Coordinates of C-alpha atoms in Angstrom, one line a residue:
M1 CA -51.6 -26.5 -66.1
G2 CA -54.7 -27.4 -68.7
A3 CA -51.2 -30.1 -69.7
V4 CA -51.5 -30.7 -65.5
G5 CA -55.1 -31.4 -65.9
L6 CA -55.3 -33.2 -68.5
F7 CA -52.8 -36.1 -67.6
V8 CA -54.4 -35.9 -64.6
F9 CA -57.3 -37.3 -65.9
F10 CA -55.5 -39.7 -67.9
L11 CA -54.3 -41.1 -64.4
N12 CA -57.9 -41.3 -63.4
K13 CA -60.3 -41.6 -65.3
K14 CA -63.4 -41.9 -63.2
N15 CA -61.9 -39.1 -60.5
A16 CA -60.9 -36.2 -62.9
F17 CA -61.6 -33.9 -60.7
L18 CA -60.1 -35.6 -57.3
A19 CA -57.2 -36.1 -58.9
F20 CA -56.5 -32.7 -60.6
F21 CA -55.9 -31.4 -56.9
Y22 CA -54.5 -34.7 -55.3
L23 CA -51.5 -33.5 -57.8
T24 CA -51.1 -29.9 -57.9
E25 CA -51.1 -30.6 -54.1
N26 CA -49.0 -33.6 -53.4
L27 CA -47.1 -35.1 -57.3
L28 CA -45.8 -31.3 -58.3
S29 CA -45.2 -29.8 -54.5
F30 CA -42.4 -33.3 -54.7
P31 CA -39.1 -30.7 -56.6
G32 CA -40.5 -28.6 -54.0
N33 CA -39.7 -30.7 -51.5
I34 CA -36.6 -31.4 -52.6
I35 CA -35.7 -28.4 -53.2
G36 CA -33.8 -26.5 -51.4
S37 CA -31.1 -24.1 -50.2
G38 CA -28.2 -26.6 -50.4
I39 CA -28.2 -25.2 -54.2
F40 CA -27.0 -22.6 -52.6
I41 CA -24.3 -24.4 -50.7
S42 CA -22.9 -27.5 -52.0
P43 CA -22.0 -26.4 -55.2
K44 CA -18.4 -24.8 -53.9
G45 CA -18.0 -28.0 -52.4
V46 CA -18.6 -30.7 -55.3
L47 CA -16.4 -28.4 -57.1
E48 CA -13.2 -28.4 -54.7
H49 CA -13.0 -32.1 -54.6
T50 CA -13.5 -32.9 -57.9
G51 CA -11.1 -30.4 -59.6
S52 CA -12.7 -29.5 -62.3
V53 CA -15.8 -28.4 -64.3
G54 CA -16.9 -31.7 -66.5
L55 CA -16.7 -33.8 -62.9
A56 CA -18.7 -31.8 -61.0
L57 CA -21.2 -31.6 -63.7
I58 CA -21.3 -35.5 -64.5
I59 CA -21.6 -35.4 -59.6
W60 CA -25.0 -33.8 -60.2
V61 CA -26.2 -35.9 -62.5
L62 CA -25.1 -39.1 -61.0
G63 CA -26.3 -37.4 -57.5
G64 CA -30.1 -37.7 -59.0
G65 CA -29.6 -41.4 -60.1
V66 CA -28.7 -42.1 -57.0
A67 CA -31.1 -40.3 -55.0
A68 CA -34.2 -41.9 -57.7
L69 CA -32.5 -45.3 -56.7
G70 CA -33.4 -44.4 -53.3
S71 CA -36.7 -43.2 -53.7
L72 CA -37.6 -46.0 -56.3
C73 CA -37.0 -48.5 -52.4
Y74 CA -38.3 -46.2 -49.8
A75 CA -41.5 -46.7 -52.6
E76 CA -41.9 -49.8 -51.8
L77 CA -41.3 -50.0 -48.3
G78 CA -43.7 -46.7 -47.9
V79 CA -46.8 -48.9 -49.1
T80 CA -46.0 -52.1 -47.7
I81 CA -45.6 -50.4 -44.0
P82 CA -48.4 -48.3 -44.0
K83 CA -46.9 -46.4 -41.2
S84 CA -45.8 -42.7 -39.9
G85 CA -42.4 -41.3 -38.7
G86 CA -40.2 -42.9 -41.6
D87 CA -37.5 -44.7 -42.1
Y88 CA -37.7 -44.6 -37.8
S89 CA -40.9 -46.9 -38.3
Y90 CA -39.5 -49.2 -41.2
V91 CA -36.0 -50.1 -39.0
T92 CA -37.8 -50.2 -35.7
E93 CA -41.0 -52.4 -38.4
I94 CA -37.7 -55.0 -39.7
F95 CA -34.9 -54.9 -37.1
G96 CA -36.6 -54.5 -33.8
G97 CA -36.5 -51.8 -31.3
L98 CA -32.9 -50.7 -30.3
A99 CA -32.3 -50.2 -34.8
G100 CA -35.3 -48.2 -34.8
F101 CA -33.7 -46.1 -31.2
L102 CA -30.6 -46.1 -32.9
L103 CA -31.9 -44.4 -36.2
L104 CA -34.2 -42.3 -33.8
W105 CA -31.5 -41.1 -31.8
S106 CA -29.2 -40.5 -34.2
A107 CA -32.1 -38.1 -35.8
V108 CA -32.4 -36.2 -32.7
L109 CA -29.0 -35.2 -32.3
I110 CA -27.2 -35.3 -35.8
M111 CA -28.4 -35.6 -38.7
Y112 CA -31.7 -32.4 -37.5
P113 CA -29.8 -30.0 -35.9
T114 CA -26.6 -30.7 -38.1
S115 CA -29.1 -29.4 -41.0
L116 CA -30.1 -26.4 -39.2
A117 CA -27.1 -25.7 -38.2
V118 CA -25.7 -25.5 -42.2
I119 CA -29.3 -23.5 -43.4
A120 CA -28.9 -21.3 -40.3
L121 CA -25.2 -20.6 -41.2
T122 CA -25.6 -20.0 -44.9
F123 CA -28.7 -18.0 -44.1
S124 CA -26.4 -15.6 -41.9
N125 CA -23.0 -16.0 -44.8
Y126 CA -25.8 -15.3 -47.6
V127 CA -27.1 -12.4 -45.4
L128 CA -24.0 -10.5 -44.6
Q129 CA -22.1 -10.9 -47.6
P130 CA -23.3 -8.1 -49.6
V131 CA -21.9 -5.7 -46.0
F132 CA -18.4 -7.5 -46.0
P133 CA -18.2 -8.1 -50.0
N134 CA -14.8 -8.4 -50.3
C135 CA -13.6 -10.8 -47.3
I136 CA -15.3 -13.5 -45.7
P137 CA -18.1 -12.0 -42.8
P138 CA -16.4 -12.3 -39.3
Y139 CA -17.3 -15.6 -37.5
N140 CA -18.9 -14.1 -34.4
A141 CA -20.9 -11.8 -36.8
S142 CA -21.8 -15.1 -38.2
R143 CA -22.6 -17.2 -35.5
I144 CA -24.3 -14.5 -33.4
L145 CA -27.4 -13.8 -36.5
S146 CA -27.7 -17.6 -37.1
M147 CA -28.1 -18.4 -33.4
V148 CA -30.6 -15.1 -33.7
C149 CA -33.0 -16.4 -36.5
L150 CA -33.2 -19.9 -35.4
L151 CA -34.1 -18.2 -31.9
L152 CA -36.7 -16.0 -33.7
L153 CA -38.0 -19.1 -35.6
T154 CA -38.0 -21.8 -32.5
W155 CA -40.1 -18.5 -30.7
V156 CA -42.7 -18.7 -33.7
N157 CA -43.3 -22.3 -33.6
S158 CA -43.3 -22.6 -29.8
S159 CA -46.6 -19.9 -30.4
S160 CA -48.4 -20.8 -32.9
V161 CA -48.7 -23.7 -36.0
R162 CA -50.5 -21.5 -37.8
W163 CA -47.7 -18.8 -38.2
A164 CA -45.3 -21.6 -38.6
T165 CA -46.9 -22.6 -41.8
R166 CA -47.2 -19.2 -43.3
I167 CA -43.8 -18.8 -43.2
Q168 CA -43.5 -21.4 -44.9
D169 CA -46.1 -20.9 -48.0
I170 CA -44.9 -17.1 -48.5
F171 CA -40.8 -17.7 -48.0
T172 CA -41.0 -21.3 -50.1
A173 CA -41.1 -18.6 -52.9
G174 CA -38.1 -17.2 -52.3
K175 CA -35.7 -20.4 -53.2
L176 CA -38.2 -20.4 -56.7
L177 CA -37.4 -17.1 -57.8
A178 CA -33.9 -17.3 -56.9
L179 CA -32.9 -20.4 -59.1
A180 CA -35.6 -19.6 -61.7
L181 CA -33.4 -16.2 -62.1
I182 CA -30.1 -18.4 -61.9
I183 CA -31.1 -20.3 -64.8
I184 CA -32.6 -17.7 -67.4
V185 CA -29.5 -15.4 -67.2
G186 CA -27.3 -18.9 -67.2
F187 CA -29.3 -19.3 -70.4
I188 CA -29.0 -16.1 -72.0
Q189 CA -25.2 -16.1 -71.9
I190 CA -24.7 -19.1 -73.1
F191 CA -26.8 -17.9 -76.3
K192 CA -24.3 -14.9 -76.2
G193 CA -21.2 -17.1 -76.0
N194 CA -20.0 -16.8 -72.4
Y195 CA -19.4 -20.6 -72.3
E196 CA -15.9 -20.7 -73.1
E197 CA -15.4 -23.0 -68.8
L198 CA -17.7 -25.4 -70.5
T199 CA -15.9 -26.4 -73.2
P200 CA -14.7 -29.9 -72.7
S201 CA -11.3 -28.8 -73.3
K202 CA -11.7 -26.7 -70.7
A203 CA -13.9 -28.2 -68.4
F204 CA -12.0 -31.0 -67.8
N205 CA -8.8 -29.4 -67.2
F206 CA -8.1 -30.7 -64.1
W207 CA -6.4 -28.2 -61.6
M208 CA -5.9 -31.3 -59.1
T209 CA -6.6 -35.3 -59.7
P210 CA -9.1 -36.5 -57.6
S211 CA -8.5 -39.2 -56.0
V212 CA -11.9 -41.8 -54.9
G213 CA -12.1 -40.8 -51.6
H214 CA -12.2 -37.0 -53.2
L215 CA -15.2 -38.1 -55.1
A216 CA -17.0 -39.4 -52.1
L217 CA -17.1 -36.1 -50.3
A218 CA -18.1 -34.5 -53.5
F219 CA -21.2 -36.6 -53.6
L220 CA -21.7 -35.7 -49.7
Q221 CA -21.8 -32.4 -50.9
G222 CA -23.9 -32.8 -53.2
S223 CA -26.4 -35.2 -51.5
F224 CA -27.1 -32.7 -49.4
A225 CA -29.3 -30.5 -52.0
F226 CA -30.5 -34.2 -52.6
S227 CA -31.6 -35.0 -49.0
G228 CA -35.1 -34.2 -49.4
W229 CA -35.9 -37.3 -51.9
N230 CA -36.8 -39.4 -49.0
F231 CA -39.8 -37.5 -48.4
L232 CA -41.7 -39.1 -51.5
N233 CA -42.9 -41.8 -49.8
Y234 CA -44.6 -40.1 -46.6
V235 CA -47.8 -38.9 -47.9
T236 CA -48.5 -42.6 -49.4
E237 CA -51.2 -42.7 -47.2
E238 CA -52.6 -39.9 -48.9
L239 CA -52.0 -40.2 -52.4
V240 CA -54.6 -41.6 -55.0
D241 CA -54.0 -45.5 -56.2
P242 CA -50.4 -45.2 -55.0
R243 CA -49.1 -48.4 -56.9
R244 CA -49.6 -45.9 -60.3
N245 CA -49.1 -42.1 -59.1
L246 CA -46.4 -42.6 -56.5
P247 CA -43.4 -44.1 -58.9
R248 CA -44.9 -42.0 -61.6
A249 CA -44.2 -38.9 -59.2
I250 CA -40.2 -40.1 -58.6
F251 CA -40.1 -40.3 -62.4
I252 CA -41.5 -36.3 -63.3
S253 CA -39.7 -35.0 -59.6
I254 CA -36.4 -36.5 -59.5
P255 CA -35.0 -35.7 -63.5
L256 CA -36.8 -32.1 -62.8
V257 CA -35.0 -31.6 -60.0
T258 CA -31.8 -33.4 -61.6
F259 CA -32.1 -30.6 -64.7
V260 CA -32.3 -28.0 -62.1
Y261 CA -29.1 -28.2 -59.9
T262 CA -27.4 -29.6 -63.0
F263 CA -28.2 -25.9 -65.0
T264 CA -27.7 -23.8 -62.0
N265 CA -24.3 -25.2 -61.7
I266 CA -23.8 -24.4 -65.5
A267 CA -25.5 -20.7 -65.7
Y268 CA -22.5 -20.2 -62.3
F269 CA -19.5 -21.3 -65.0
T270 CA -21.2 -18.9 -67.3
A271 CA -20.5 -16.7 -65.3
M272 CA -17.8 -17.3 -62.6
S273 CA -14.0 -18.9 -63.4
P274 CA -13.8 -22.1 -61.4
Q275 CA -11.3 -20.1 -59.2
E276 CA -13.5 -17.4 -58.5
L277 CA -16.2 -20.1 -57.3
L278 CA -13.9 -21.2 -54.8
S279 CA -12.9 -18.4 -53.8
S280 CA -16.7 -17.0 -52.9
N281 CA -18.2 -17.3 -49.5
A282 CA -21.5 -16.7 -50.9
V283 CA -22.0 -18.2 -54.9
A284 CA -25.8 -16.6 -55.5
V285 CA -24.2 -13.5 -54.3
T286 CA -21.3 -13.5 -56.7
F287 CA -23.2 -14.8 -59.6
G288 CA -25.5 -11.8 -59.5
E289 CA -22.6 -9.0 -58.5
K290 CA -21.4 -10.1 -61.9
L291 CA -24.2 -10.2 -64.5
L292 CA -27.3 -8.2 -62.7
G293 CA -25.9 -4.7 -62.1
Y294 CA -28.5 -2.9 -60.4
F295 CA -30.5 -5.5 -59.3
S296 CA -28.3 -8.3 -57.8
W297 CA -29.7 -7.6 -54.4
V298 CA -32.3 -9.7 -56.2
M299 CA -29.8 -12.7 -54.6
P300 CA -28.8 -12.6 -51.4
V301 CA -32.9 -11.6 -50.5
S302 CA -33.7 -14.7 -52.5
V303 CA -31.4 -17.1 -50.8
A304 CA -32.4 -15.4 -47.2
L305 CA -36.0 -15.9 -47.5
S306 CA -35.2 -19.5 -49.0
T307 CA -32.9 -20.0 -46.5
F308 CA -35.0 -18.6 -43.7
G309 CA -38.3 -21.0 -44.8
G310 CA -35.5 -23.9 -44.2
I311 CA -34.6 -23.0 -41.0
N312 CA -38.6 -22.8 -40.1
G313 CA -39.3 -26.4 -41.8
Y314 CA -36.3 -27.8 -40.0
L315 CA -37.9 -26.9 -36.4
F316 CA -41.8 -27.9 -37.4
T317 CA -40.3 -31.4 -38.6
S318 CA -37.5 -32.4 -36.1
S319 CA -39.9 -31.2 -33.4
R320 CA -42.6 -33.4 -34.7
L321 CA -40.1 -36.2 -34.7
C322 CA -38.8 -36.1 -30.7
F323 CA -42.7 -36.0 -30.1
S324 CA -43.6 -38.9 -32.3
G325 CA -40.0 -40.7 -30.7
A326 CA -41.5 -39.6 -27.1
R327 CA -45.3 -41.1 -27.4
E328 CA -43.6 -44.7 -29.0
G329 CA -41.3 -44.7 -25.7
H330 CA -38.0 -44.0 -27.0
L331 CA -37.5 -40.6 -25.7
P332 CA -38.7 -38.8 -22.4
S333 CA -42.4 -38.6 -22.1
L334 CA -41.9 -34.5 -22.0
L335 CA -41.8 -34.3 -25.6
A336 CA -44.6 -35.4 -25.7
M337 CA -46.2 -32.9 -23.9
I338 CA -47.5 -29.7 -25.5
H339 CA -48.5 -26.3 -24.7
V340 CA -51.5 -25.6 -22.4
K341 CA -53.1 -23.0 -24.8
H342 CA -51.0 -23.3 -27.8
C343 CA -50.6 -26.7 -28.4
T344 CA -47.6 -27.1 -29.6
P345 CA -44.9 -29.4 -28.5
I346 CA -42.7 -26.8 -26.2
P347 CA -40.2 -28.8 -24.9
A348 CA -39.1 -30.8 -28.0
L349 CA -38.7 -27.5 -29.7
L350 CA -36.3 -26.3 -27.1
V351 CA -34.4 -29.7 -27.2
C352 CA -34.3 -29.1 -30.8
C353 CA -32.9 -25.4 -31.0
L354 CA -30.2 -26.4 -27.8
A355 CA -28.6 -29.2 -30.1
T356 CA -28.7 -27.5 -32.8
L357 CA -26.9 -24.2 -31.3
I358 CA -24.6 -26.5 -30.3
I359 CA -23.2 -28.0 -33.5
M360 CA -23.4 -24.7 -35.0
L361 CA -20.7 -24.1 -32.7
V362 CA -18.0 -26.5 -33.3
G363 CA -17.6 -27.0 -36.7
D364 CA -17.6 -24.8 -40.8
T365 CA -20.5 -25.6 -43.0
Y366 CA -18.8 -27.7 -45.3
T367 CA -17.5 -29.7 -42.2
L368 CA -20.9 -29.6 -41.3
I369 CA -22.1 -31.4 -44.4
N370 CA -19.8 -34.4 -44.9
Y371 CA -20.4 -34.6 -41.4
V372 CA -24.7 -35.1 -41.9
S373 CA -24.8 -36.7 -44.8
F374 CA -22.3 -39.4 -44.4
I375 CA -24.9 -40.6 -41.0
N376 CA -27.5 -39.7 -43.4
Y377 CA -26.4 -41.8 -46.2
L378 CA -25.9 -44.4 -43.0
C379 CA -29.5 -44.6 -41.9
Y380 CA -30.6 -44.6 -45.7
G381 CA -28.6 -47.5 -46.5
V382 CA -30.1 -49.2 -43.1
T383 CA -33.4 -48.9 -44.2
I384 CA -32.9 -50.3 -48.0
I385 CA -31.2 -52.8 -46.3
G386 CA -34.2 -53.4 -44.6
L387 CA -36.0 -54.2 -47.9
I388 CA -34.4 -56.3 -48.7
V389 CA -34.6 -58.3 -45.5
L390 CA -38.0 -58.3 -45.6
R391 CA -38.5 -59.6 -48.5
W392 CA -36.4 -62.3 -46.5
K393 CA -38.4 -62.7 -44.2
K394 CA -42.1 -61.6 -45.5
P395 CA -41.9 -63.2 -49.1
K396 CA -46.0 -62.8 -49.3
I397 CA -47.1 -60.1 -47.7
F398 CA -49.0 -57.8 -50.1
R399 CA -46.5 -54.9 -51.6
P400 CA -48.5 -52.0 -53.8
I401 CA -45.0 -51.5 -54.8
K402 CA -42.1 -53.6 -55.8
V403 CA -39.0 -52.5 -56.9
N404 CA -36.6 -54.4 -59.1
L405 CA -34.0 -56.3 -56.9
L406 CA -30.9 -54.5 -59.0
V407 CA -32.8 -51.4 -58.2
P408 CA -31.7 -51.9 -54.2
I409 CA -28.5 -54.3 -55.0
T410 CA -27.5 -51.0 -57.2
Y411 CA -27.9 -48.5 -54.8
L412 CA -26.9 -50.7 -51.1
A413 CA -22.6 -50.5 -54.0
F414 CA -23.1 -47.8 -54.0
W415 CA -23.8 -46.9 -50.5
A416 CA -21.2 -48.8 -49.0
F417 CA -18.5 -47.0 -51.2
L418 CA -19.3 -43.8 -49.9
L419 CA -19.4 -44.8 -46.3
I420 CA -16.1 -46.1 -46.9
F421 CA -14.1 -44.3 -48.8
S422 CA -15.7 -40.9 -47.0
L423 CA -14.3 -42.7 -43.3
Y424 CA -11.0 -43.3 -45.3
S425 CA -11.2 -39.2 -46.1
E426 CA -12.9 -37.6 -43.4
P427 CA -12.1 -40.3 -40.2
V428 CA -12.3 -38.1 -37.3
V429 CA -15.3 -36.4 -39.0
C430 CA -16.8 -39.6 -39.8
G431 CA -15.7 -41.4 -37.1
V432 CA -17.5 -39.0 -34.3
G433 CA -21.3 -39.8 -35.9
L434 CA -20.3 -43.4 -35.3
I435 CA -19.3 -42.7 -31.7
I436 CA -22.2 -40.5 -31.2
I437 CA -24.8 -43.2 -32.8
L438 CA -23.2 -45.9 -30.4
T439 CA -23.4 -44.0 -27.2
G440 CA -26.9 -44.8 -27.8
V441 CA -26.7 -48.5 -26.8
P442 CA -26.2 -48.1 -23.5
V443 CA -28.9 -45.6 -23.2
F444 CA -31.4 -47.8 -24.9
F445 CA -31.0 -50.2 -22.5
L446 CA -30.4 -48.4 -19.1
G447 CA -33.7 -46.4 -20.7
I448 CA -35.7 -48.5 -22.4
Y449 CA -35.2 -52.2 -22.0
W450 CA -34.7 -51.4 -18.5
R451 CA -38.2 -51.9 -17.4
N452 CA -37.5 -52.9 -13.7
K453 CA -36.0 -49.4 -12.3
P454 CA -34.9 -48.7 -8.6
K455 CA -37.9 -46.7 -6.8
C456 CA -35.1 -43.8 -6.2
V457 CA -34.0 -43.4 -10.3
N458 CA -38.3 -43.9 -11.3
R459 CA -38.8 -40.8 -8.8
L460 CA -35.8 -38.4 -10.4
I461 CA -37.5 -39.2 -14.0
E462 CA -41.0 -38.0 -12.4
S463 CA -39.9 -35.1 -10.6
M464 CA -38.0 -34.2 -13.9
T465 CA -40.6 -33.9 -16.3
C466 CA -43.2 -32.3 -13.5
W467 CA -40.6 -29.6 -13.7
G468 CA -41.2 -29.4 -17.0
Q469 CA -44.7 -29.6 -17.3
K470 CA -44.3 -26.1 -15.4
L471 CA -41.8 -25.1 -17.0
C472 CA -42.9 -25.1 -20.9
F473 CA -47.0 -24.7 -19.5
V474 CA -47.2 -28.6 -21.0
V475 CA -49.8 -31.4 -20.8
Y476 CA -49.9 -34.7 -22.4
P477 CA -52.3 -33.5 -25.7
Q478 CA -55.9 -35.0 -25.4
G479 CA -58.7 -36.0 -28.2
G480 CA -59.6 -31.9 -27.8
V481 CA -56.4 -30.7 -29.8
A482 CA -57.4 -28.6 -32.9
E483 CA -56.9 -30.0 -35.9
E484 CA -55.2 -27.8 -37.3
E485 CA -52.2 -28.5 -34.2
Q486 CA -52.2 -32.1 -34.0
A487 CA -49.0 -34.0 -34.8
P488 CA -50.4 -36.4 -36.7
S489 CA -52.2 -34.4 -38.6
A490 CA -52.8 -34.5 -42.3
R491 CA -51.8 -30.9 -42.4
S492 CA -48.4 -31.1 -40.1
R493 CA -47.2 -34.1 -42.4
R494 CA -47.1 -31.9 -45.4
L495 CA -45.5 -28.9 -43.7
A496 CA -42.4 -31.2 -42.4
S497 CA -42.3 -31.8 -46.0
E498 CA -40.6 -28.1 -46.6
T499 CA -37.6 -29.3 -44.3
T500 CA -35.5 -29.5 -47.4
A501 CA -35.1 -26.4 -48.4
R502 CA -31.8 -27.6 -46.5
K503 CA -30.8 -27.9 -48.8

């Protein structure tokens, strides 16, 4: 910790003591915000589409590079448009209400519920795999356990923000324990000479020839694990000297996360052949059973803790996004209400929970990852196009951070490749996502743009809102809401950062 303190002192000589705590609370938390349950899910999907160990590892490294380009673009937007709400705020500011609403619509109906469903299913798989060591856990058992977990955490988040924060703090340790154990054991295996699958002749021995479409799908699978990178600009209002420290945070965190993900996959291949990894329903559990002996129980427990915390974090963040959208008039006003006693956004939490339960029943884990990653990348790209449009519309606006134009152009070139070939390879999965987004267009014009609605429609909306208020015991928040439970507070934003335990 002394080295970190010295580093901070040089970052901000006038306020070394303040900068020390700033860095430890925000800067060093960035890798933890990105690293999540996705690294326990995605390796199988990446390997399946690449056809070799070597190409799979290259995809993981390139995924980190793409995340770095995207986070630099978001850093410029974050300090140029200093509003909370991330992508939603930037797209609304640059392209107008319709584009912002469609992004919000896709987040509420697709991105957050699908990510929640994937993490919940991963939780149930890792809990049940030791019970069914020789086969895939039964479909019904997996879904029921996932639903019970989701409903339990919805109740916790509805009852108290304090409980939700405590769960997040405690269960975050699970993912760190699991990854540290995997990497350390992997290094021990390499020092013992157990790296046959990693030698060039074996690593690039393709059992299938991947097409361009397969490579695009492999990137989608890997990107799910990196999907927390766009949080890096959410705390720009809280940073000390963001012009200097935000890029440094990116250059520290993204390489660190890429290192962790790449070496976690290397460790897997010191214990398993590619065929064993592909046949495993819970990769970390199989790894533990092969190398940890009596302590193999540590892996399913650690991953279950990690995914449990990930579900909690995503519930918290998705409900606050609904809350924010409702306050802006883009969602029903009922979603902007909080419980009269607990001061929690119960209507927003129930909407997120219901959407997740529905999605959980309609697809397997890896299909859902392709589905949500495609929509995620679509939204990332639209936001970064906004950066270029803003450069053209407002060239003289003050930009504390200004990236070279080649950065967004390079990202968008990769973005176009990924979306085109993903849509070509998975037309149904990706097409359904696009159709759901487009259904938001008539909803926007009928629900938001159309101001002079008939009185009967307004009365119906008011009666439904009143019914929802009575059912959930909610009211509009007032200035007297407790500081710890105000949705836009810094405490809430910090808890929201823990959502990529998705990954």
